[in-house]
Every structure is written in structure tokens, then in C-alpha cells.
XYZ file of C-alpha atoms in Angstrom:
729
model
C -8.988 -24.527 31.159
C -10.647 -27.912 31.693
C -9.950 -27.824 35.455
C -11.440 -24.326 35.727
C -14.560 -25.498 33.918
C -14.900 -28.482 36.286
C -14.624 -26.206 39.337
C -17.272 -23.850 37.909
C -19.609 -26.788 37.271
C -19.120 -28.139 40.804
C -19.750 -24.702 42.383
C -22.852 -23.859 40.297
C -26.387 -24.304 41.610
C -28.474 -27.356 40.727
C -31.379 -27.218 38.322
C -33.907 -27.607 41.209
C -32.639 -24.541 43.090
C -32.296 -22.473 39.911
C -35.757 -23.304 38.595
C -37.421 -22.680 41.952
C -37.223 -18.908 41.593
C -38.390 -19.077 37.956
C -41.399 -21.287 38.791
C -42.382 -19.133 41.779
C -42.308 -15.978 39.646
C -44.313 -17.615 36.881
C -47.124 -18.952 39.137
C -47.651 -15.751 41.090
C -49.786 -13.599 38.759
C -49.752 -10.602 41.063
C -45.955 -10.364 40.970
C -45.850 -11.127 37.259
C -48.542 -8.605 36.321
C -47.027 -5.952 38.556
C -43.596 -6.510 37.077
C -44.915 -6.380 33.511
C -46.967 -3.250 34.129
C -44.274 -1.367 36.023
C -41.382 -2.310 33.786
C -43.514 -1.898 30.673
C -44.643 1.576 31.586
C -41.119 2.592 32.567
C -39.552 1.276 29.387
C -42.285 2.794 27.258
C -41.812 6.221 28.793
C -38.056 5.862 28.686
C -38.147 4.750 25.049
C -40.446 7.638 24.123
C -38.197 10.134 25.885
C -35.100 8.711 24.204
C -36.843 8.701 20.821
C -37.829 12.338 21.235
C -34.313 13.181 22.342
C -32.825 11.407 19.314
C -35.041 13.598 17.117
C -33.779 16.681 18.945
C -30.153 15.552 18.556
C -30.838 14.956 14.857
C -32.342 18.432 14.534
C -29.357 19.949 16.340
C -26.752 18.321 14.067
C -28.891 19.278 11.053
C -28.717 22.889 12.250
C -24.915 22.563 12.426
C -24.829 21.144 8.889
C -27.120 23.989 7.779
C -24.581 26.511 9.107
C -21.797 24.676 7.273
C -23.876 24.547 4.085
C -24.646 28.280 4.223
C -20.961 29.010 4.705
C -19.973 26.721 1.790
C -22.566 28.377 -0.506
C -21.329 31.840 0.460
C -17.694 30.801 -0.055
C -18.503 29.215 -3.441
C -20.218 32.454 -4.530
C -17.288 34.504 -3.240
C -14.888 32.160 -5.047
C -16.312 33.230 -8.420
C -14.899 36.749 -7.919
C -12.978 37.954 -10.925
C -10.388 39.460 -8.618
C -9.619 35.975 -7.255
C -9.487 34.345 -10.700
C -7.207 37.140 -12.008
C -4.866 36.870 -9.020
C -5.768 40.305 -7.574
C -5.528 39.164 -3.947
C -5.349 42.757 -2.664
C -8.737 43.569 -4.188
C -10.121 40.200 -3.158
C -8.983 40.875 0.438
C -11.228 43.947 0.575
C -14.111 42.005 -0.982
C -13.670 39.188 1.574
C -13.763 41.681 4.477
C -17.107 42.977 3.198
C -18.500 39.437 2.741
C -17.444 38.420 6.277
C -20.328 40.381 7.787
C -22.840 37.982 6.198
C -21.148 34.774 7.349
C -21.164 32.809 10.630
C -17.384 33.193 10.598
C -14.662 35.409 12.029
C -12.150 35.332 9.142
C -11.690 34.354 5.503
C -8.389 33.037 4.176
C -6.934 31.625 0.934
C -4.522 28.652 0.804
C -2.556 27.452 -2.212
C -2.235 23.721 -2.946
C 1.076 23.575 -1.013
C -0.632 24.764 2.175
C 0.796 28.298 2.113
C -1.533 31.006 3.428
C -1.910 33.573 0.613
C -4.373 35.917 2.351
C -6.253 36.268 5.632
C -8.808 38.886 6.662
C -7.275 38.754 10.155
C -4.222 40.599 8.828
C -3.937 43.571 6.450
C -3.105 42.509 2.929
C 0.622 42.076 2.483
C 1.274 41.485 6.175
C 3.379 38.460 7.006
C 1.287 35.334 7.511
C 2.256 32.340 9.666
C 3.181 28.958 8.217
C 0.576 26.255 8.826
C 1.983 23.214 10.603
C -0.686 20.866 9.233
C -3.461 21.158 6.603
C -5.639 18.007 6.830
C -8.696 19.779 5.336
C -6.628 20.965 2.348
C -5.372 17.419 1.721
C -8.928 16.074 1.895
C -10.245 18.709 -0.567
C -7.374 18.012 -2.996
C -8.058 14.268 -2.725
C -11.824 14.247 -3.381
C -12.393 17.693 -4.921
C -15.318 18.418 -2.541
C -15.863 21.190 0.035
C -15.328 20.177 3.641
C -15.085 21.209 7.260
C -12.082 20.732 9.528
C -11.919 19.591 13.123
C -11.323 22.031 15.970
C -7.734 23.335 16.138
C -5.744 26.271 17.504
C -5.660 29.124 14.985
C -2.132 30.132 13.902
C -2.951 33.864 14.009
C -5.225 34.487 17.005
C -4.096 31.362 18.949
C -7.708 30.501 19.855
C -9.741 27.394 19.083
C -11.357 27.554 15.643
C -12.702 25.302 12.897
C -12.616 25.868 9.141
C -15.089 25.447 6.266
C -13.284 25.222 2.918
C -14.231 25.044 -0.765
C -11.969 24.305 -3.771
C -11.178 27.026 -6.344
C -10.614 25.597 -9.821
C -9.002 26.878 -12.970
C -9.324 24.925 -16.196
C -10.828 22.052 -14.228
C -7.875 21.876 -11.790
C -7.871 22.890 -8.118
C -5.403 25.768 -7.685
C -6.341 26.979 -4.171
C -8.964 26.728 -1.451
C -11.159 29.458 0.009
C -11.758 28.998 3.738
C -13.882 30.572 6.472
C -12.875 30.120 10.117
C -15.245 30.234 13.090
C -14.950 29.919 16.872
C -16.973 27.545 19.079
C -19.028 30.521 20.296
C -20.494 30.914 16.794
C -22.263 27.548 17.192
C -23.848 28.443 20.559
C -27.105 29.467 18.849
C -27.562 25.870 17.601
C -27.814 24.561 21.195
C -29.889 27.515 22.407
C -32.491 26.956 19.663
C -33.255 23.466 21.079
C -34.648 24.947 24.358
C -33.431 21.989 26.441
C -34.177 21.550 30.165
C -31.517 23.389 32.224
C -30.257 20.175 33.831
C -29.552 18.470 30.482
C -26.133 18.590 28.863
C -25.702 19.220 25.121
C -22.494 19.197 23.072
C -21.355 19.379 19.439
C -18.417 17.026 18.795
C -16.060 17.090 15.789
C -14.720 13.984 14.001
C -11.686 13.848 16.318
C -13.979 13.633 19.373
C -13.290 17.137 20.680
C -15.953 19.431 22.177
C -16.736 22.306 19.770
C -19.878 23.689 21.427
C -21.466 22.931 24.832
C -24.535 24.010 26.773
C -22.590 24.447 30.043
C -19.137 25.956 30.702
C -18.031 26.033 27.055
C -15.013 28.195 27.916
C -13.775 25.444 30.262
C -14.448 22.391 28.122
C -14.001 23.620 24.525
C -11.362 21.547 22.763
C -11.394 18.700 25.320
C -11.595 15.226 23.801
C -14.199 12.730 24.961
C -13.071 9.325 26.156
C -12.843 6.381 23.756
C -15.825 4.736 25.506
C -17.895 7.858 24.847
C -16.806 8.115 21.187
C -17.012 4.439 20.217
C -20.872 4.219 19.942
C -21.025 7.234 17.605
C -18.329 5.654 15.464
C -20.272 2.401 15.106
C -23.737 3.908 14.422
C -25.209 7.141 13.121
C -27.738 7.449 15.975
C -28.115 5.782 19.362
C -27.650 6.134 23.086
C -25.578 4.947 26.039
C -24.922 5.672 29.716
C -21.828 7.607 30.745
C -20.551 10.418 32.968
C -20.185 13.965 31.609
C -17.014 16.020 31.723
C -18.431 17.879 34.748
C -19.151 14.594 36.613
C -22.900 14.039 36.041
C -24.200 10.529 35.334
C -26.328 10.786 32.192
C -27.918 8.773 29.426
C -26.422 10.226 26.223
C -28.354 10.309 22.946
C -26.273 11.112 19.856
C -26.772 11.799 16.165
C -23.857 11.869 13.701
C -23.958 13.867 10.459
C -23.220 11.808 7.330
C -21.989 14.987 5.601
C -19.506 16.495 8.060
C -18.963 13.538 10.414
C -19.667 15.825 13.415
C -22.033 14.614 16.163
C -24.602 16.100 18.509
C -24.641 14.675 22.065
C -27.630 15.236 24.406
C -27.240 13.992 27.982
C -30.284 13.265 30.188
C -29.380 12.979 33.921
C -29.977 9.400 35.059
C -31.536 10.676 38.279
C -34.348 12.246 36.256
C -34.625 9.303 33.881
C -34.965 6.692 36.663
C -37.011 8.660 39.188
C -40.323 6.964 38.327
C -38.795 3.498 38.364
C -37.345 3.849 41.867
C -40.712 4.633 43.459
C -42.487 1.627 41.937
C -39.684 -0.883 42.358
C -40.117 -0.788 46.184
C -43.692 -1.997 45.896
C -42.688 -4.672 43.338
C -39.999 -6.109 45.655
C -42.450 -6.504 48.540
C -45.020 -8.271 46.330
C -42.396 -10.573 44.908
C -41.136 -11.641 48.347
C -44.648 -12.614 49.396
C -45.121 -14.648 46.219
C -41.838 -16.461 46.802
C -42.972 -17.812 50.164
C -46.256 -19.143 48.714
C -44.775 -20.897 45.693
C -41.513 -22.323 47.050
C -42.907 -25.806 47.631
C -44.269 -26.158 44.125
C -41.023 -24.898 42.619
C -39.023 -27.471 44.599
C -41.216 -30.289 43.348
C -41.073 -29.205 39.717
C -37.325 -28.642 39.945
C -36.769 -32.219 41.125
C -38.539 -33.659 38.110
C -36.638 -31.425 35.696
C -33.374 -32.397 37.368
C -34.051 -36.109 36.919
C -34.922 -35.573 33.263
C -31.719 -33.613 32.623
C -29.552 -36.152 34.429
C -31.115 -38.922 32.312
C -29.706 -37.176 29.208
C -26.072 -37.228 30.404
C -25.288 -40.803 29.219
C -26.670 -40.096 25.686
C -24.524 -36.932 25.498
C -21.407 -38.926 26.431
C -22.282 -41.486 23.776
C -22.270 -38.748 21.125
C -18.690 -37.863 22.074
C -17.697 -41.484 21.425
C -19.199 -41.340 17.948
C -22.251 -43.565 18.524
C -25.990 -42.871 18.201
C -27.435 -42.778 21.805
C -30.560 -44.488 23.199
C -32.926 -41.957 24.823
C -34.753 -43.111 28.044
C -38.296 -42.118 29.081
C -38.425 -38.522 30.351
C -40.899 -36.383 32.335
C -41.294 -33.414 29.999
C -42.020 -32.885 26.323
C -39.109 -30.460 26.020
C -36.790 -33.087 27.509
C -38.016 -35.586 24.916
C -37.330 -32.999 22.168
C -33.836 -32.431 23.567
C -33.255 -36.191 23.657
C -34.299 -36.514 20.025
C -31.995 -33.623 19.138
C -29.126 -35.464 20.873
C -29.935 -38.573 18.870
C -29.903 -36.577 15.616
C -26.676 -34.877 16.698
C -25.071 -38.291 17.249
C -25.934 -39.290 13.697
C -24.646 -35.958 12.361
C -21.364 -36.282 14.284
C -20.842 -39.782 12.912
C -21.488 -38.573 9.343
C -19.265 -35.518 9.854
C -16.382 -37.655 11.072
C -16.671 -39.863 8.024
C -16.810 -36.788 5.732
C -13.815 -35.237 7.505
C -11.764 -38.383 7.008
C -12.771 -38.486 3.343
C -11.841 -34.792 2.904
C -8.459 -35.329 4.569
C -7.763 -38.268 2.275
C -8.689 -36.232 -0.803
C -6.458 -33.354 0.325
C -3.571 -35.752 0.853
C -4.088 -37.299 -2.597
C -4.241 -33.843 -4.243
C -1.088 -32.668 -2.461
C 0.785 -35.834 -3.384
C -0.349 -35.592 -7.020
C 0.908 -32.001 -7.215
C 4.084 -32.896 -5.254
C 3.164 -30.293 -2.631
C 4.597 -30.505 0.842
C 2.176 -29.238 3.497
C 3.327 -27.829 6.832
C 1.834 -26.130 9.894
C 3.908 -24.107 12.354
C 2.412 -23.540 15.830
C 3.824 -20.227 17.091
C 2.539 -20.772 20.644
C 3.774 -24.350 21.102
C 6.912 -23.804 18.936
C 6.223 -27.020 17.014
C 6.049 -27.876 13.313
C 3.851 -30.504 11.662
C 4.863 -31.599 8.160
C 3.361 -34.000 5.621
C 5.164 -37.035 4.224
C 5.528 -35.278 0.859
C 7.239 -32.343 2.594
C 9.641 -34.738 4.309
C 10.478 -36.250 0.932
C 11.132 -32.789 -0.565
C 13.527 -31.795 2.220
C 15.118 -35.219 2.758
C 13.770 -35.960 6.242
C 12.778 -39.443 7.388
C 9.155 -40.301 8.207
C 9.810 -40.639 11.935
C 12.473 -37.935 12.179
C 11.643 -35.032 14.483
C 11.633 -31.682 12.607
C 11.931 -28.234 14.131
C 12.774 -24.777 12.781
C 16.504 -25.201 13.404
C 16.523 -28.480 11.417
C 14.819 -26.733 8.505
C 17.244 -23.789 8.504
C 20.181 -26.223 8.587
C 18.957 -27.645 5.249
C 18.744 -24.175 3.645
C 21.717 -23.130 1.512
C 24.083 -20.877 3.474
C 23.647 -17.981 0.999
C 19.827 -18.097 1.304
C 19.614 -18.824 5.044
C 19.570 -15.189 6.330
C 16.701 -14.263 3.975
C 14.685 -17.357 4.893
C 15.227 -16.777 8.626
C 14.136 -13.143 8.244
C 10.972 -14.264 6.405
C 10.112 -16.741 9.181
C 10.653 -14.007 11.803
C 8.343 -11.645 9.884
C 5.606 -14.304 9.904
C 6.094 -14.810 13.647
C 5.662 -11.059 14.147
C 2.407 -10.959 12.161
C 3.217 -10.483 8.438
C 0.023 -11.934 6.882
C 1.574 -13.782 3.901
C 4.897 -14.597 2.315
C 6.123 -16.177 -0.917
C 9.830 -17.039 -1.155
C 12.193 -19.149 -3.218
C 15.386 -20.624 -1.827
C 17.831 -23.507 -2.183
C 18.281 -26.461 0.137
C 21.172 -28.899 0.407
C 19.975 -32.508 0.634
C 21.713 -35.089 2.837
C 23.385 -36.602 -0.271
C 24.819 -33.179 -1.199
C 22.319 -32.509 -3.973
C 20.926 -29.002 -4.481
C 17.197 -28.370 -4.813
C 15.199 -25.177 -5.351
C 12.093 -24.798 -3.156
C 9.152 -22.419 -3.615
C 7.311 -21.839 -0.338
C 4.089 -19.928 0.376
C 2.640 -19.333 3.824
C -0.198 -17.460 5.512
C -0.567 -16.460 9.162
C -3.652 -17.177 11.313
C -4.339 -15.036 14.381
C -5.857 -15.988 17.721
C -8.815 -14.290 19.423
C -6.529 -11.577 20.840
C -5.121 -10.685 17.437
C -1.691 -12.282 17.937
C -0.128 -14.653 15.353
C -0.943 -18.244 16.317
C -0.383 -20.541 13.322
C 1.458 -20.361 10.014
C 0.159 -22.727 7.338
C 1.729 -23.236 3.945
C 2.915 -25.418 1.111
C 6.341 -26.094 -0.428
C 7.056 -27.135 -4.014
C 10.115 -28.358 -5.895
C 10.873 -25.623 -8.504
C 14.327 -26.852 -9.472
C 13.336 -27.527 -13.101
C 11.918 -24.029 -13.549
C 14.972 -22.405 -11.984
C 17.328 -24.362 -14.236
C 15.229 -23.336 -17.236
C 15.479 -19.687 -16.192
C 19.262 -19.931 -15.886
C 19.448 -21.613 -19.306
C 17.284 -18.885 -20.855
C 19.485 -16.198 -19.314
C 22.593 -17.833 -20.759
C 20.989 -18.069 -24.210
C 20.093 -14.396 -24.028
C 23.754 -13.582 -23.389
C 24.684 -15.669 -26.423
C 22.196 -13.836 -28.641
C 23.499 -10.488 -27.363
C 27.028 -11.551 -28.255
C 25.845 -12.581 -31.733
C 24.351 -9.127 -32.157
C 27.704 -7.577 -31.305
C 29.332 -9.763 -33.936
C 26.675 -8.697 -36.461
C 27.556 -5.071 -35.778
C 31.198 -5.995 -36.430
C 30.387 -6.510 -40.097
C 28.949 -3.037 -40.325
C 32.024 -1.607 -38.543
C 34.606 -3.398 -40.687
C 34.970 -0.410 -43.025
C 35.416 1.930 -40.074
C 37.995 -0.427 -38.547
C 39.974 -0.626 -41.793
C 39.984 3.143 -42.198
C 40.852 3.797 -38.555
C 43.829 1.408 -38.693
C 44.934 2.382 -42.206
C 45.748 5.964 -41.190
C 48.161 5.173 -38.311
C 49.702 2.240 -40.203
C 50.344 4.419 -43.312
C 51.883 7.096 -41.091
C 54.082 4.495 -39.369
C 55.274 3.166 -42.792
C 56.022 6.665 -44.123
C 57.924 7.631 -40.986
C 59.933 4.388 -41.057
C 60.935 5.013 -44.703
C 61.907 8.580 -43.894
C 63.977 7.406 -40.906
C 65.873 5.010 -43.176
C 66.736 7.908 -45.517
C 67.954 10.109 -42.663
C 70.032 7.233 -41.279
C 71.648 6.775 -44.780
C 72.941 10.347 -44.756
C 76.530 11.027 -43.788
C 76.496 11.878 -41.024
C 73.015 10.522 -40.031
C 70.444 13.188 -39.073
C 69.657 11.783 -35.594
C 67.490 14.755 -34.558
C 65.070 14.068 -37.415
C 65.162 10.324 -36.654
C 64.284 11.058 -33.009
C 61.211 13.097 -34.055
C 60.193 10.339 -36.498
C 60.408 7.730 -33.727
C 58.101 9.907 -31.530
C 55.608 10.046 -34.415
C 55.796 6.256 -34.888
C 55.113 5.700 -31.150
C 52.127 8.089 -31.214
C 50.621 6.454 -34.304
C 51.159 2.989 -32.816
C 49.345 4.042 -29.616
C 46.524 5.449 -31.763
C 46.140 2.121 -33.577
C 46.211 0.243 -30.273
C 43.431 2.453 -28.886
C 41.256 1.674 -31.926
C 41.792 -2.063 -31.507
C 41.165 -1.902 -27.721
C 37.849 -0.038 -28.180
C 36.622 -2.616 -30.671
C 37.945 -5.533 -28.599
C 35.966 -4.378 -25.547
C 32.889 -3.870 -27.706
C 32.897 -7.476 -28.926
C 34.264 -9.109 -25.796
C 31.847 -11.868 -24.677
C 32.602 -11.379 -20.979
C 30.460 -9.051 -18.869
C 31.915 -5.815 -17.525
C 30.938 -4.278 -14.177
C 28.622 -1.303 -14.230
C 30.097 2.101 -13.502
C 29.078 5.757 -13.905
C 28.863 6.545 -17.648
C 28.691 10.077 -19.059
C 26.197 9.775 -21.942
C 27.578 12.889 -23.657
C 31.120 11.456 -23.702
C 29.830 8.010 -24.746
C 27.845 9.506 -27.668
C 30.885 11.472 -28.849
C 33.053 8.305 -28.716
C 30.536 6.299 -30.757
C 30.163 9.097 -33.338
C 33.965 9.227 -33.627
C 34.102 5.446 -33.975
C 31.549 5.535 -36.808
C 32.937 8.702 -38.417
C 34.202 7.085 -41.607
C 31.132 4.863 -41.943
C 28.921 7.929 -41.600
C 30.989 9.743 -44.248
C 30.625 6.761 -46.598
C 26.836 6.938 -46.121
C 26.933 10.692 -46.738
C 25.545 11.438 -43.269
C 26.204 14.340 -40.897
C 25.629 13.923 -37.149
C 24.653 16.921 -35.039
C 24.632 16.798 -31.234
C 22.230 18.704 -29.022
C 23.231 17.897 -25.453
C 21.537 19.052 -22.252
C 23.334 21.739 -20.265
C 23.564 19.542 -17.173
C 25.576 16.357 -16.835
C 23.841 13.182 -18.032
C 25.451 10.363 -16.040
C 23.959 6.903 -15.571
C 25.118 3.688 -13.864
C 25.658 1.266 -16.766
C 27.814 -1.120 -18.758
C 29.463 1.329 -21.167
C 30.160 -1.321 -23.829
C 26.509 -2.429 -23.906
C 25.308 1.173 -24.210
C 27.830 1.688 -27.043
C 26.283 -1.318 -28.785
C 22.788 0.196 -28.416
C 23.848 3.616 -29.759
C 25.798 2.079 -32.689
C 22.723 0.067 -33.643
C 20.466 3.144 -33.485
C 22.854 5.296 -35.558
C 23.309 2.610 -38.230
C 19.514 2.151 -38.408
C 19.164 5.922 -38.893
C 21.699 5.760 -41.750
C 19.706 2.955 -43.395
C 16.461 4.925 -42.965
C 17.938 7.908 -44.874
C 19.719 5.968 -47.622
C 19.671 8.029 -50.839
C 18.704 11.279 -49.076
C 19.985 14.563 -50.523
C 23.020 16.016 -48.697
C 20.922 18.877 -47.313
C 18.612 16.379 -45.615
C 21.141 13.673 -44.638
C 21.348 14.866 -41.023
C 21.100 12.761 -37.860
C 20.605 14.501 -34.494
C 21.720 12.970 -31.195
C 19.938 14.834 -28.384
C 19.910 14.494 -24.583
C 17.460 16.027 -22.120
C 16.790 15.500 -18.424
C 13.361 14.175 -17.381
C 12.739 15.312 -13.847
C 15.348 14.809 -11.133
C 15.858 11.067 -11.690
C 16.057 10.314 -15.432
C 17.728 11.351 -18.692
C 16.546 10.798 -22.272
C 18.883 10.228 -25.247
C 17.232 10.495 -28.678
C 18.492 9.552 -32.159
C 16.481 11.624 -34.661
C 16.571 11.087 -38.444
C 14.867 12.903 -41.329
C 13.982 9.838 -43.389
C 10.594 8.568 -44.479
C 9.554 7.506 -40.968
C 8.225 4.143 -39.780
C 4.997 2.642 -41.100
C 2.231 2.484 -38.492
C 1.997 -1.292 -38.900
C 5.749 -1.627 -38.214
C 5.953 0.905 -35.380
C 4.498 -1.476 -32.794
C 6.568 -4.490 -33.960
C 10.088 -3.245 -34.707
C 11.259 -4.292 -31.237
C 9.973 -7.877 -31.635
C 12.653 -10.556 -32.107
C 13.258 -11.586 -35.762
C 10.977 -8.862 -37.131
C 12.780 -6.675 -39.680
C 11.998 -4.341 -42.566
C 15.493 -4.714 -44.053
C 16.193 -7.094 -46.930
C 19.291 -8.498 -45.176
C 18.369 -7.833 -41.572
C 18.170 -10.493 -38.848
C 15.500 -8.721 -36.813
C 17.558 -8.988 -33.609
C 19.216 -5.581 -33.271
C 16.379 -3.542 -31.767
C 15.086 -6.503 -29.747
C 18.486 -6.942 -28.098
C 18.805 -3.185 -27.623
C 15.493 -3.115 -25.757
C 16.616 -6.042 -23.538
C 19.880 -4.235 -22.741
C 18.011 -1.046 -21.843
C 15.477 -2.957 -19.728
C 18.352 -4.594 -17.833
C 19.532 -1.053 -17.008
C 16.049 -0.197 -15.605
C 15.394 1.956 -18.653
C 12.963 2.194 -21.562
C 13.451 2.192 -25.353
C 10.716 3.260 -27.784
C 10.236 4.818 -31.238
C 7.860 7.395 -32.702
C 7.450 9.312 -35.944
C 8.371 13.000 -36.051
C 5.619 15.507 -36.943
C 7.815 17.035 -39.699
C 9.032 13.710 -41.130
C 11.465 11.058 -40.136
C 11.524 9.066 -36.915
C 12.998 9.312 -33.408
C 14.172 6.488 -31.173
C 14.278 7.458 -27.500
C 16.397 5.865 -24.787
C 15.363 6.714 -21.194
C 17.751 5.757 -18.335
C 17.865 6.538 -14.599
C 20.423 9.132 -13.542
C 23.300 7.978 -11.354
C 23.287 9.179 -7.719
C 26.712 10.708 -8.152
C 28.098 12.331 -11.260
C 30.808 10.526 -13.166
C 34.291 11.972 -12.648
């Protein structure tokens, strides 16, 4: 770039030659006055014509908006029909056909909120209606609740170009359908005709997509054609204005436009450039002749003045070079006052540059001190040069020496092998233009040590919009990561303690569950001994007794295995869990405890399967806790009221809710918001951990756990979990 600039400088004209023409023009009053008068008159007339044309374009687009407004008012009035509100579309069809005669429209139709066409006056009521491929106007009305007008499109029924005016129809404050009127480009022809434009001018009405809706010439040929981006860009940037272009039929024109703030449509009026410039061409010939004569008379004076200006400018070159070196220049004596002012400005600039350099050095030092104090490593990655600059603090974080060359491959080599693909993908995303990133990853130091790094970066783009630089900082977050791992381990410990706390409540159930098979085993063994003592021994009876002993032993083993898995400290992999089967198993497990509390459990399961991806043992722990809490809440209740309901219900296509409902005294309002807080309890011997741990378990399963009082007494605790993608076998 520097060489190109030098060549341009060497090939450019000197100040003397350049100023000669300027001086000649300034000292020849005839040429100057003629130029001012001619150009002034031309521009004044041109500006007046353009101003008048802008007003006409504004009036034309206002007429278009007036048509739209009349149609919206008529549609809004028609939308109040009782036949429409009662759903009598057959009767409303007849009413719409009558109303069509008073509208600038060729059909009326009704769309529901899904885009289905419910009725159209183009077809008899009940006739099959086409499916709309796209409904942008409907989406816009549903989004902002306001009437609107569509762009030009091909009608699905008559296959001709139409546009639509639509209004929302509400019931109980909610949009339930839209009422629309369609019109063809020909129905806007009166708007252009009313302007009474010269026959050589071109006028068009353009929709928001840049397509021609109405046109003063050959509308049948050009309707629906889109203007070029160069023709549309000015109307996008401003509401009114003008520019030169070529029309669709090849005429060079100056276009004046006015865009409606309501509909976004625009009116374009094109004045042929031949008409606009006719007066200028005739006077410019005389101006050129006068100017040439003035040039010959003033050339000598211009050459003299140019020489003096040149010497003054050249005298300022050494001071300008001195500024680049950071010193304050000495300004020599110059010929002109302006040159002296420029020299003084160079002197002031030299002082400013010196101060700015000092301030920049001070700022850089402060930034370095701040980064070092915060232990931040700063880096800059040049995406064009494929180089990386890093600060000394960054080198210390990553274990690189002060003089060691660092590139992207060196950095990725330090990243832990498990984190390397993610880090490389993040760097690639930044190279492709992702504006920011924030990642955490591990690095392996040269001594084998492991360190966690938090890195944030932002992308800077060049003048062409391509990513050029990535700047960012890196921070050692090892201590925080270790703290997070420690907290996670402690949470597991607390969860295990909760399971052990539940064990105390289940001890009675365990004793009863094991007592039955053990008593049966003892009785069968005693009976077998008696049959073996007979002469001869009754081996058939002994064989049946041995089968009973085996069955009872397996039953006892199943009880012990269920409880062992419940209180096992190790984690189990998640798998599809049928909530109905899990609830039945927990109710069976607590059967004797529920009987001792005098409680009856009813189930009210959803008809469809309720399967979630979960740790079954952890969900058992949650349900046991909720059922035991319900028992405590109804302690002392009469048998008729000692009922707990376990209910499931699907919530949409992706979730299921399981509820434990009691008929106790409910939860006090002050306690309702706090019962899930750790160590908060309303029980005399409670630890305040059960519900808190239950909520953590549910949250880990991407679910939600909450409580509320029932309207007819008692309380409900609801457990919401995502449904599994595939049903459990």
C-alpha cells in the first residue's frame, strides 16, 4: 500500500498547475458570474421541480394509504357481524358478497390462526378451498395485533397477482381469525390517474418487497416485477428523496419517491432526464466559451501565485516530518496567512502527539499492572497474519517461557486431551465470525500439573466485514473448579445421609417384611422334620415343603435387595423408569408402615404410559419421603379421612406430573415457601433435609418439585419430570 501511495504522489500534479485553474476562474468575474447565474437558476428550477414532485409522490402514497384505510374500516365493520361471531360462516359468506360491492376489492376471505382458509367469496360456500403456502400477513397480525396489508403475490384461487388487506377478529380479547380483502393491481390505477402527470413521466406504486403493484405505463407487462437493489436502497434508507436511474422500459429518469410509514409501500415518480436537463444543455455551451477566454487571460497570474503557494507548502514538509519523530517543529517564514495558520497547527499537533504518546505509554502500563494484579493473561490472535501475541502473565499461566514462540498448535498441545476438541472447535468458530466465546478447559503444564483455565474472547472485524482479530483474557480458575467438585461430593454425602435417615422410618417395614418369610421358613422346616420322622418318611410332603422354603427364601432376598439398592452409596446409571410401576413398588414397600399409621393409599394413574429417564433408586427415595411426610401430616386423622392419593397426569407431549395428595390440615402460608430450604422443618424430630434433598434430586433429573394447599383441605406435593423418548419395556 505504501508503494502505491508513493506512485500516486509522484504522478499527481503540482500545486502550481492545480491552483492555476482555480485562480483563473476566481479572477475572471464574467466566467464566475455566468457560472453562478446559470448553475444557480438551473439548480433552483430543478430543486423546485423535485420538491413539487416529492409533494405529488407524497399525495399519491397517501391516496394508496387512504384506500387501505377505507378497506380496513369496512372490514372492521364487517367483522362485527353476529353471523361471524356465532360461527355462521354460510350466512356471513352471503353478507360478505353484498359488502364486496362497496369495497376497492375483488374478494373477501376468512383465515383461522393456523392459516387455513375458512371462506372465500371467490368460491361458493362449502366449496373446497386451496391450502395457502405462506401467510406472512397473518403472522404479522398475530404478532402485533394490528391490521395490515400484504405484499403482491399470486392468488391461490384465480392465479393472478393480488394483495391483501387484513384485520384481526377477536373473541374474549384473543385473536381467533382474520378478515381479509384481496385486490388486483388494476384497482390502484385510479391513484396514478388522479395525479394527472405529464405523459412522458413514469409513476409506480411499490410494495415492501420492491415489486411493482401499479404503474402508469404497461402495467400488464411490469406488474409483479421487482426493482433492482440500487433502485430500492434509497427508499429503504429514507422516507422521501430522489435519485437517478433507468426505468424498467429503458428510460433514464430522475426518480422521486415517498414511502408510507403505515404500510411501508412507496410511490415512485420518474422525470425523464432529457426533460430535466434540457435548459442546462443550452446554457452550458455559452459558459464553456466564456471560461476558455478567461483561462487565456489569467494563466500568467495563476502561474505566479501557484509558485508562491508551492514554496510555502514545501517549507512545511520538514516540520511535518518532525512531528512523526515526536518532536515539536520550528515553523519558517511563509508567504501566506493560511500557510502560517497551517504551520501553527502543525506545531500544536507536534505537542499533542508528544502528549498522546506519553499518555498511551502510561495507559499501557496501567493496563499491564491491572492485568497482573488480577492474574489475567492477555492475548491477541491475528487471523490474517496467523500470529498470536501473549502477555507475560499469560505465558506464566500456560507455562511458556518469556522468549518462547507461541502459536495455535502450541496452545492446543497444552490443552488436556479430553478438552482439546471442544477448544479447537471454539477457536474455529471465532475464526469464522462468532462474535464472542466463554469457555473453561484444562491444561497440562510442562511439570505434569493440571490447571483449569477460564478464557473469554471477542472478535473484531475488518472494513469488509471479515473477522480480523480475536482479543481476550485467560484466568486461572483451578481453585473454583476444585471447590465445585468438593461441593458436589458433599452433596452426594448429604443425599446418602438422607437415605440412611429414611432407613429408620423403614425399619418397621423391613422387620415385618422379613418376619413373614422367615416364620414361614421355620414352620415349613419343623413340618418337614415331622414328616421325615414318620415310618416310612412322607417324601412327597417334604418335597412340597422344600419348594415353599425356597420361595419364601427368595421373597426375603428380594426384600433385602430392594432395601440394599435404596441405601447403596454408589450411583446407578439412569434408565427408563415406569412411574406407575415405581409408585406401586414403593407403596408395597411401605405397606406395613402405612397400616401402622392407619393410612390407605389410593392410586389414580393416567391412561397413557408415564416413563421417564431416571435413577430409579433416587426416585424411590423421593416418593418414600413424600409418602411418609403425608402420613405425618395426617397423624390422628379419623379412618374415613386417612386417605393418601398418588396421581399421575401427562402435561403436554413432553412431561408427566406425579402428585402425592393428603387430606390433612395443609401447610401454613409462612411455611409453604420455605419447606424446601435445607434444615428448615416443622417436625419436632425432623432434620430439615428430606424435602431439600428431594428437590435437588428432581432438579438433577431436569424436573421440578413444588407444594400447594388443596382447596378442600390438605396439601399436594407435585413432581414434574420430562418423559423419556422411548417407553420403558
